[in-house]
mmCIF file of C-alpha atoms in Angstrom:
data_model
loop_
_atom_site.group_PDB
_atom_site.id
_atom_site.type_symbol
_atom_site.label_atom_id
_atom_site.label_comp_id
_atom_site.label_asym_id
_atom_site.label_seq_id
_atom_site.Cartn_x
_atom_site.Cartn_y
_atom_site.Cartn_z
ATOM 1 C CA ARG L 1 20.252 23.910 2.179
ATOM 2 C CA GLU L 2 17.639 23.140 5.007
ATOM 3 C CA VAL L 3 15.479 21.667 2.651
ATOM 4 C CA MET L 4 18.121 19.619 0.970
ATOM 5 C CA GLU L 5 19.143 18.114 4.021
ATOM 6 C CA MET L 6 15.393 16.808 5.276
ATOM 7 C CA PRO L 7 15.452 13.370 5.758
ATOM 8 C CA GLU L 8 13.841 11.252 3.040
ATOM 9 C CA MET L 9 10.147 9.787 3.591
ATOM 10 C CA PRO L 10 10.650 6.238 5.048
ATOM 11 C CA ASN L 11 10.226 3.865 2.055
ATOM 12 C CA GLY L 12 8.968 0.246 2.325
ATOM 13 C CA THR L 13 9.240 -2.787 -0.072
ATOM 14 C CA LYS L 14 5.525 -3.937 -1.061
ATOM 15 C CA GLN L 15 4.572 -3.100 -4.505
ATOM 16 C CA ILE L 16 1.008 -1.882 -5.663
ATOM 17 C CA ASP L 17 -0.976 -4.815 -7.130
ATOM 18 C CA THR L 18 -1.443 -3.207 -10.629
ATOM 19 C CA SER L 19 -3.663 -5.840 -11.908
ATOM 20 C CA LEU L 20 -6.524 -4.341 -10.089
ATOM 21 C CA PRO L 21 -7.992 -1.013 -11.391
ATOM 22 C CA GLY L 22 -8.494 0.996 -8.495
ATOM 23 C CA ILE L 23 -7.083 1.283 -4.965
ATOM 24 C CA ALA L 24 -8.733 1.103 -1.341
ATOM 25 C CA ILE L 25 -7.932 3.552 1.242
ATOM 26 C CA LYS L 26 -8.214 3.318 4.795
ATOM 27 C CA LEU L 27 -7.413 5.823 7.417
ATOM 28 C CA ASP L 28 -7.816 4.577 11.098
ATOM 29 C CA HIS L 29 -7.908 7.325 13.803
ATOM 30 C CA VAL L 30 -5.439 9.786 12.006
ATOM 31 C CA SER L 31 -4.280 12.962 13.132
ATOM 32 C CA LEU L 32 -1.992 15.460 11.843
ATOM 33 C CA LYS L 33 -0.292 18.103 13.791
ATOM 34 C CA TYR L 34 2.384 20.848 12.170
ATOM 35 C CA GLN L 35 5.582 21.627 13.566
ATOM 36 C CA ASN L 36 4.020 25.281 14.577
ATOM 37 C CA LYS L 37 1.670 22.956 16.714
ATOM 38 C CA THR L 38 -1.402 23.438 14.496
ATOM 39 C CA VAL L 39 -3.607 20.735 14.584
ATOM 40 C CA ALA L 40 -5.105 20.149 10.858
ATOM 41 C CA LEU L 41 -6.494 17.022 11.354
ATOM 42 C CA ASN L 42 -7.891 15.179 14.715
ATOM 43 C CA ASP L 43 -8.926 11.570 14.828
ATOM 44 C CA VAL L 44 -9.891 11.128 11.477
ATOM 45 C CA SER L 45 -11.359 7.638 10.068
ATOM 46 C CA LEU L 46 -12.349 6.813 6.518
ATOM 47 C CA ASP L 47 -12.877 3.771 4.286
ATOM 48 C CA ILE L 48 -12.740 4.243 0.511
ATOM 49 C CA LYS L 49 -13.518 1.321 -1.466
ATOM 50 C CA ALA L 50 -11.315 0.467 -4.486
ATOM 51 C CA GLY L 51 -13.033 2.135 -7.679
ATOM 52 C CA GLN L 52 -15.186 4.385 -5.472
ATOM 53 C CA LYS L 53 -15.874 8.130 -6.534
ATOM 54 C CA VAL L 54 -15.403 10.217 -3.240
ATOM 55 C CA ALA L 55 -16.082 13.973 -2.677
ATOM 56 C CA ILE L 56 -14.427 15.887 0.413
ATOM 57 C CA VAL L 57 -15.951 18.820 1.145
ATOM 58 C CA GLY L 58 -15.728 21.455 3.860
ATOM 59 C CA GLU L 59 -14.950 25.183 4.288
ATOM 60 C CA ASN L 60 -11.527 26.521 3.630
ATOM 61 C CA GLY L 61 -8.947 25.732 6.404
ATOM 62 C CA ALA L 62 -11.291 22.701 7.443
ATOM 63 C CA GLY L 63 -8.281 20.276 6.663
ATOM 64 C CA LYS L 64 -9.337 18.804 3.148
ATOM 65 C CA THR L 65 -6.147 19.379 1.546
ATOM 66 C CA SER L 66 -4.201 18.228 4.414
ATOM 67 C CA LEU L 67 -6.245 14.813 4.307
ATOM 68 C CA LEU L 68 -5.163 14.701 0.563
ATOM 69 C CA ARG L 69 -1.542 15.121 1.403
ATOM 70 C CA LEU L 70 -1.633 12.074 3.940
ATOM 71 C CA ILE L 71 -3.256 10.084 1.472
ATOM 72 C CA THR L 72 -0.782 10.560 -1.117
ATOM 73 C CA ARG L 73 2.326 10.340 1.334
ATOM 74 C CA GLN L 74 3.398 13.810 1.149
ATOM 75 C CA TYR L 75 3.009 13.886 4.914
ATOM 76 C CA GLU L 76 3.098 11.430 7.404
ATOM 77 C CA PRO L 77 0.421 11.477 10.048
ATOM 78 C CA THR L 78 1.487 12.458 13.834
ATOM 79 C CA SER L 79 -0.718 9.427 15.256
ATOM 80 C CA GLY L 80 -2.854 6.685 13.708
ATOM 81 C CA GLU L 81 -2.425 4.371 10.649
ATOM 82 C CA ILE L 82 -3.153 4.802 6.840
ATOM 83 C CA TYR L 83 -3.712 1.571 4.782
ATOM 84 C CA ILE L 84 -3.518 1.149 0.999
ATOM 85 C CA ASP L 85 -5.314 -2.044 -0.236
ATOM 86 C CA ASN L 86 -4.751 -3.572 3.453
ATOM 87 C CA ALA L 87 -0.840 -2.478 3.693
ATOM 88 C CA LYS L 88 0.295 0.014 5.950
ATOM 89 C CA ILE L 89 1.313 3.142 3.675
ATOM 90 C CA GLY L 90 4.829 3.042 5.043
ATOM 91 C CA ASP L 91 5.435 -0.718 4.101
ATOM 92 C CA ILE L 92 4.725 0.544 0.407
ATOM 93 C CA ASP L 93 7.362 1.263 -1.887
ATOM 94 C CA ASN L 94 7.364 5.145 -2.375
ATOM 95 C CA ASN L 95 7.745 5.077 -6.191
ATOM 96 C CA SER L 96 5.061 2.166 -6.437
ATOM 97 C CA LEU L 97 2.780 4.158 -4.701
ATOM 98 C CA TYR L 98 3.444 7.606 -6.704
ATOM 99 C CA ASP L 99 3.339 5.598 -10.209
ATOM 100 C CA ASN L 100 -0.035 4.488 -9.452
ATOM 101 C CA MET L 101 -1.575 7.908 -8.732
ATOM 102 C CA SER L 102 -2.273 11.169 -10.605
ATOM 103 C CA VAL L 103 -2.735 14.367 -8.532
ATOM 104 C CA LEU L 104 -3.928 17.738 -9.452
ATOM 105 C CA SER L 105 -3.357 20.232 -6.663
ATOM 106 C CA GLN L 106 -4.850 23.441 -6.379
ATOM 107 C CA ASP L 107 -1.329 25.111 -7.397
ATOM 108 C CA TYR L 108 -0.972 23.670 -10.805
ATOM 109 C CA PHE L 109 1.972 25.158 -13.231
ATOM 110 C CA LEU L 110 1.929 25.393 -16.802
ATOM 111 C CA PHE L 111 5.341 26.549 -18.678
ATOM 112 C CA ASN L 112 4.717 29.268 -20.828
ATOM 113 C CA GLN L 113 7.851 28.960 -23.020
ATOM 114 C CA LEU L 114 6.920 25.177 -23.738
ATOM 115 C CA THR L 115 4.077 23.892 -26.356
ATOM 116 C CA ILE L 116 1.084 22.627 -25.608
ATOM 117 C CA LYS L 117 2.111 19.046 -26.020
ATOM 118 C CA GLU L 118 5.383 19.603 -23.985
ATOM 119 C CA ASN L 119 3.122 20.764 -21.127
ATOM 120 C CA LEU L 120 0.998 17.815 -21.198
ATOM 121 C CA SER L 121 3.694 15.576 -21.485
ATOM 122 C CA VAL L 122 6.442 16.988 -19.078
ATOM 123 C CA ALA L 123 7.711 14.372 -16.736
ATOM 124 C CA LEU L 124 5.470 11.774 -18.825
ATOM 125 C CA SER L 125 6.443 9.201 -21.564
ATOM 126 C CA ASP L 126 8.384 10.889 -24.152
ATOM 127 C CA LYS L 127 6.498 8.656 -26.485
ATOM 128 C CA MET L 128 3.050 9.974 -25.739
ATOM 129 C CA THR L 129 1.450 10.004 -29.201
ATOM 130 C CA ASP L 130 -0.736 13.084 -30.454
ATOM 131 C CA ARG L 131 -3.711 10.696 -30.785
ATOM 132 C CA GLU L 132 -3.305 10.030 -26.655
ATOM 133 C CA VAL L 133 -2.867 13.918 -26.147
ATOM 134 C CA TYR L 134 -6.096 14.759 -28.404
ATOM 135 C CA SER L 135 -8.193 12.044 -26.559
ATOM 136 C CA ALA L 136 -7.218 13.655 -23.124
ATOM 137 C CA LEU L 137 -8.269 17.217 -24.739
ATOM 138 C CA ARG L 138 -11.325 15.717 -25.716
ATOM 139 C CA THR L 139 -12.210 14.627 -22.003
ATOM 140 C CA VAL L 140 -11.776 18.095 -20.651
ATOM 141 C CA HIS L 141 -13.501 19.660 -23.602
ATOM 142 C CA LEU L 142 -10.438 21.699 -24.775
ATOM 143 C CA TYR L 143 -10.067 19.797 -28.256
ATOM 144 C CA ASP L 144 -11.637 22.520 -30.427
ATOM 145 C CA LYS L 145 -9.695 25.398 -29.111
ATOM 146 C CA VAL L 146 -6.401 23.627 -29.740
ATOM 147 C CA THR L 147 -7.238 22.218 -33.176
ATOM 148 C CA SER L 148 -8.517 26.030 -34.046
ATOM 149 C CA LEU L 149 -4.692 27.343 -33.262
ATOM 150 C CA LYS L 150 -2.284 27.773 -35.902
ATOM 151 C CA GLY L 151 0.424 25.692 -34.466
ATOM 152 C CA LYS L 152 -2.084 23.252 -32.868
ATOM 153 C CA LEU L 153 -0.061 21.017 -30.319
ATOM 154 C CA LYS L 154 3.174 22.872 -31.040
ATOM 155 C CA THR L 155 1.663 26.117 -29.775
ATOM 156 C CA ARG L 156 3.863 27.807 -27.093
ATOM 157 C CA LEU L 157 1.737 29.195 -24.222
ATOM 158 C CA ASP L 158 2.867 32.907 -24.636
ATOM 159 C CA LYS L 159 1.912 35.560 -27.226
ATOM 160 C CA SER L 160 5.430 36.905 -26.966
ATOM 161 C CA PHE L 161 6.438 34.242 -29.391
ATOM 162 C CA ASP L 162 5.380 34.215 -32.885
ATOM 163 C CA ASP L 163 4.066 30.602 -32.606
ATOM 164 C CA GLY L 164 2.280 31.524 -29.328
ATOM 165 C CA ALA L 165 -1.104 31.860 -27.904
ATOM 166 C CA ASP L 166 -2.815 33.004 -24.632
ATOM 167 C CA LEU L 167 -5.427 30.643 -22.828
ATOM 168 C CA SER L 168 -7.938 31.750 -20.241
ATOM 169 C CA GLY L 169 -7.664 30.923 -16.753
ATOM 170 C CA GLY L 170 -10.422 28.267 -17.265
ATOM 171 C CA GLN L 171 -8.513 26.930 -20.473
ATOM 172 C CA SER L 172 -5.548 26.669 -18.693
ATOM 173 C CA GLN L 173 -6.969 25.053 -16.084
ATOM 174 C CA ARG L 174 -8.503 22.311 -18.402
ATOM 175 C CA LEU L 175 -4.934 21.746 -19.654
ATOM 176 C CA SER L 176 -3.707 20.963 -16.367
ATOM 177 C CA ILE L 177 -6.515 18.281 -15.778
ATOM 178 C CA ALA L 178 -5.801 16.975 -19.307
ATOM 179 C CA ARG L 179 -2.290 16.549 -18.170
ATOM 180 C CA THR L 180 -3.483 14.824 -14.904
ATOM 181 C CA LEU L 181 -5.571 12.471 -16.811
ATOM 182 C CA LEU L 182 -2.818 11.457 -19.194
ATOM 183 C CA LYS L 183 -0.563 9.802 -16.477
ATOM 184 C CA SER L 184 -1.704 6.274 -15.797
ATOM 185 C CA PHE L 185 -3.405 5.998 -12.243
ATOM 186 C CA LYS L 186 -5.402 3.706 -10.205
ATOM 187 C CA LEU L 187 -5.985 6.575 -7.844
ATOM 188 C CA LEU L 188 -7.021 10.152 -9.255
ATOM 189 C CA VAL L 189 -7.016 13.214 -6.773
ATOM 190 C CA LEU L 190 -8.358 16.307 -7.839
ATOM 191 C CA ASP L 191 -7.930 19.192 -5.484
ATOM 192 C CA GLU L 192 -10.381 22.168 -6.262
ATOM 193 C CA PRO L 193 -9.708 21.294 -10.118
ATOM 194 C CA THR L 194 -12.594 23.527 -11.643
ATOM 195 C CA SER L 195 -12.403 26.966 -9.565
ATOM 196 C CA ALA L 196 -11.795 28.736 -12.989
ATOM 197 C CA ILE L 197 -14.419 27.055 -14.813
ATOM 198 C CA ASP L 198 -18.111 28.211 -15.040
ATOM 199 C CA ALA L 199 -20.781 25.751 -13.501
ATOM 200 C CA LYS L 200 -22.123 24.382 -17.080
ATOM 201 C CA ALA L 201 -18.750 23.442 -18.777
ATOM 202 C CA GLU L 202 -17.833 21.726 -15.490
ATOM 203 C CA ARG L 203 -20.777 19.735 -15.340
ATOM 204 C CA ASN L 204 -20.194 18.653 -18.779
ATOM 205 C CA MET L 205 -16.560 17.863 -18.348
ATOM 206 C CA PHE L 206 -16.905 15.947 -15.181
ATOM 207 C CA ASN L 207 -19.357 13.566 -16.784
ATOM 208 C CA SER L 208 -16.357 12.935 -19.386
ATOM 209 C CA ILE L 209 -13.883 12.778 -16.690
ATOM 210 C CA MET L 210 -15.804 9.845 -14.638
ATOM 211 C CA GLU L 211 -16.254 7.853 -17.900
ATOM 212 C CA ARG L 212 -12.356 8.063 -18.437
ATOM 213 C CA ALA L 213 -11.810 7.132 -14.545
ATOM 214 C CA ALA L 214 -14.520 4.703 -14.395
ATOM 215 C CA ASP L 215 -12.409 1.876 -13.029
ATOM 216 C CA ALA L 216 -10.233 3.810 -10.447
ATOM 217 C CA THR L 217 -10.607 5.247 -7.351
ATOM 218 C CA VAL L 218 -11.103 9.087 -7.614
ATOM 219 C CA ILE L 219 -11.194 11.572 -4.769
ATOM 220 C CA ILE L 220 -12.308 15.205 -5.444
ATOM 221 C CA VAL L 221 -11.974 18.410 -3.362
ATOM 222 C CA SER L 222 -14.574 20.796 -4.483
ATOM 223 C CA HIS L 223 -17.148 23.524 -3.322
ATOM 224 C CA ARG L 224 -19.249 23.193 -6.464
ATOM 225 C CA PHE L 225 -22.561 21.412 -5.580
ATOM 226 C CA SER L 226 -22.571 20.190 -9.178
ATOM 227 C CA THR L 227 -19.711 18.132 -8.673
ATOM 228 C CA VAL L 228 -19.965 16.659 -5.269
ATOM 229 C CA ARG L 229 -23.405 15.447 -6.032
ATOM 230 C CA LYS L 230 -21.892 13.193 -8.593
ATOM 231 C CA ALA L 231 -19.541 11.235 -5.882
ATOM 232 C CA ASP L 232 -20.947 7.935 -4.593
ATOM 233 C CA TYR L 233 -19.968 9.130 -1.102
ATOM 234 C CA ILE L 234 -19.263 12.155 0.420
ATOM 235 C CA TYR L 235 -17.140 13.469 3.557
ATOM 236 C CA VAL L 236 -17.769 16.745 5.204
ATOM 237 C CA VAL L 237 -14.887 17.789 6.960
ATOM 238 C CA ASP L 238 -14.917 20.474 9.592
ATOM 239 C CA GLY L 239 -12.254 21.783 12.310
ATOM 240 C CA GLY L 240 -10.054 18.903 10.815
ATOM 241 C CA LYS L 241 -12.623 16.125 11.810
ATOM 242 C CA ILE L 242 -15.223 14.069 9.637
ATOM 243 C CA ILE L 243 -18.565 15.399 11.040
ATOM 244 C CA GLU L 244 -20.561 13.885 8.335
ATOM 245 C CA GLN L 245 -20.489 11.358 5.776
ATOM 246 C CA GLY L 246 -22.695 9.603 3.151
ATOM 247 C CA SER L 247 -24.403 9.590 -0.270
ATOM 248 C CA HIS L 248 -25.600 13.037 -1.599
ATOM 249 C CA ASN L 249 -29.167 12.239 -0.976
ATOM 250 C CA SER L 250 -28.855 10.508 2.760
ATOM 251 C CA LEU L 251 -26.766 13.886 3.782
ATOM 252 C CA LEU L 252 -29.799 16.014 2.390
ATOM 253 C CA ALA L 253 -32.215 13.736 4.486
ATOM 254 C CA LYS L 254 -30.254 14.440 7.642
ATOM 255 C CA ASN L 255 -30.568 17.892 7.224
ATOM 256 C CA GLY L 256 -27.222 18.653 8.827
ATOM 257 C CA HIS L 257 -24.257 20.686 8.402
#
């Protein structure tokens, strides 16, 4: 009841311009303090260009996920302003904002009782074709595995069913990434998307993901060096602050954190 009675997120009226491929994001001296008084972010400013591929790195608890939750408007900042395409995020219609982003959190969920296709299309268009689904599976290098199954897209993710099959942790994670890619987006956010996937497979898969999201703005949180170095720009977060930023080569040249 306490959750259900919480006030809704304030809603604006401006619409995201869908004619442009990516969106620009700016944080201007943003801080976030949780109700238990924990300071998650302290005076953070960043400027992400439309179509830019950005990596956010830092140790566990540094504030990376909190930063993503502000950008995707799950939380509101305690102070400072967030801008989407030069408009204050609070002035934008929430549905317009959410409709134009696709987000994969660390705590992704698959429904074992549903088929592979149902898992991929849940909350998306019922008219999604097999061709579209297979295209996403190719991007995450899961096409061969799915087509080798007796039921293919109709396979349920539980071997207790006659038509079921178990996927490994890495394969399940790939499936969740494919679902994220099937949603239309101008902003793609991936929070630790490949923690269960080996480094070589991750490198090959991320090449495919970047091709698919070539025009969109992409934000990736990762501890994997091979993933981070593919980004156009890297923000290093520590103690709720951005302590370094730049390209992979420029950050190495600084010999800093």
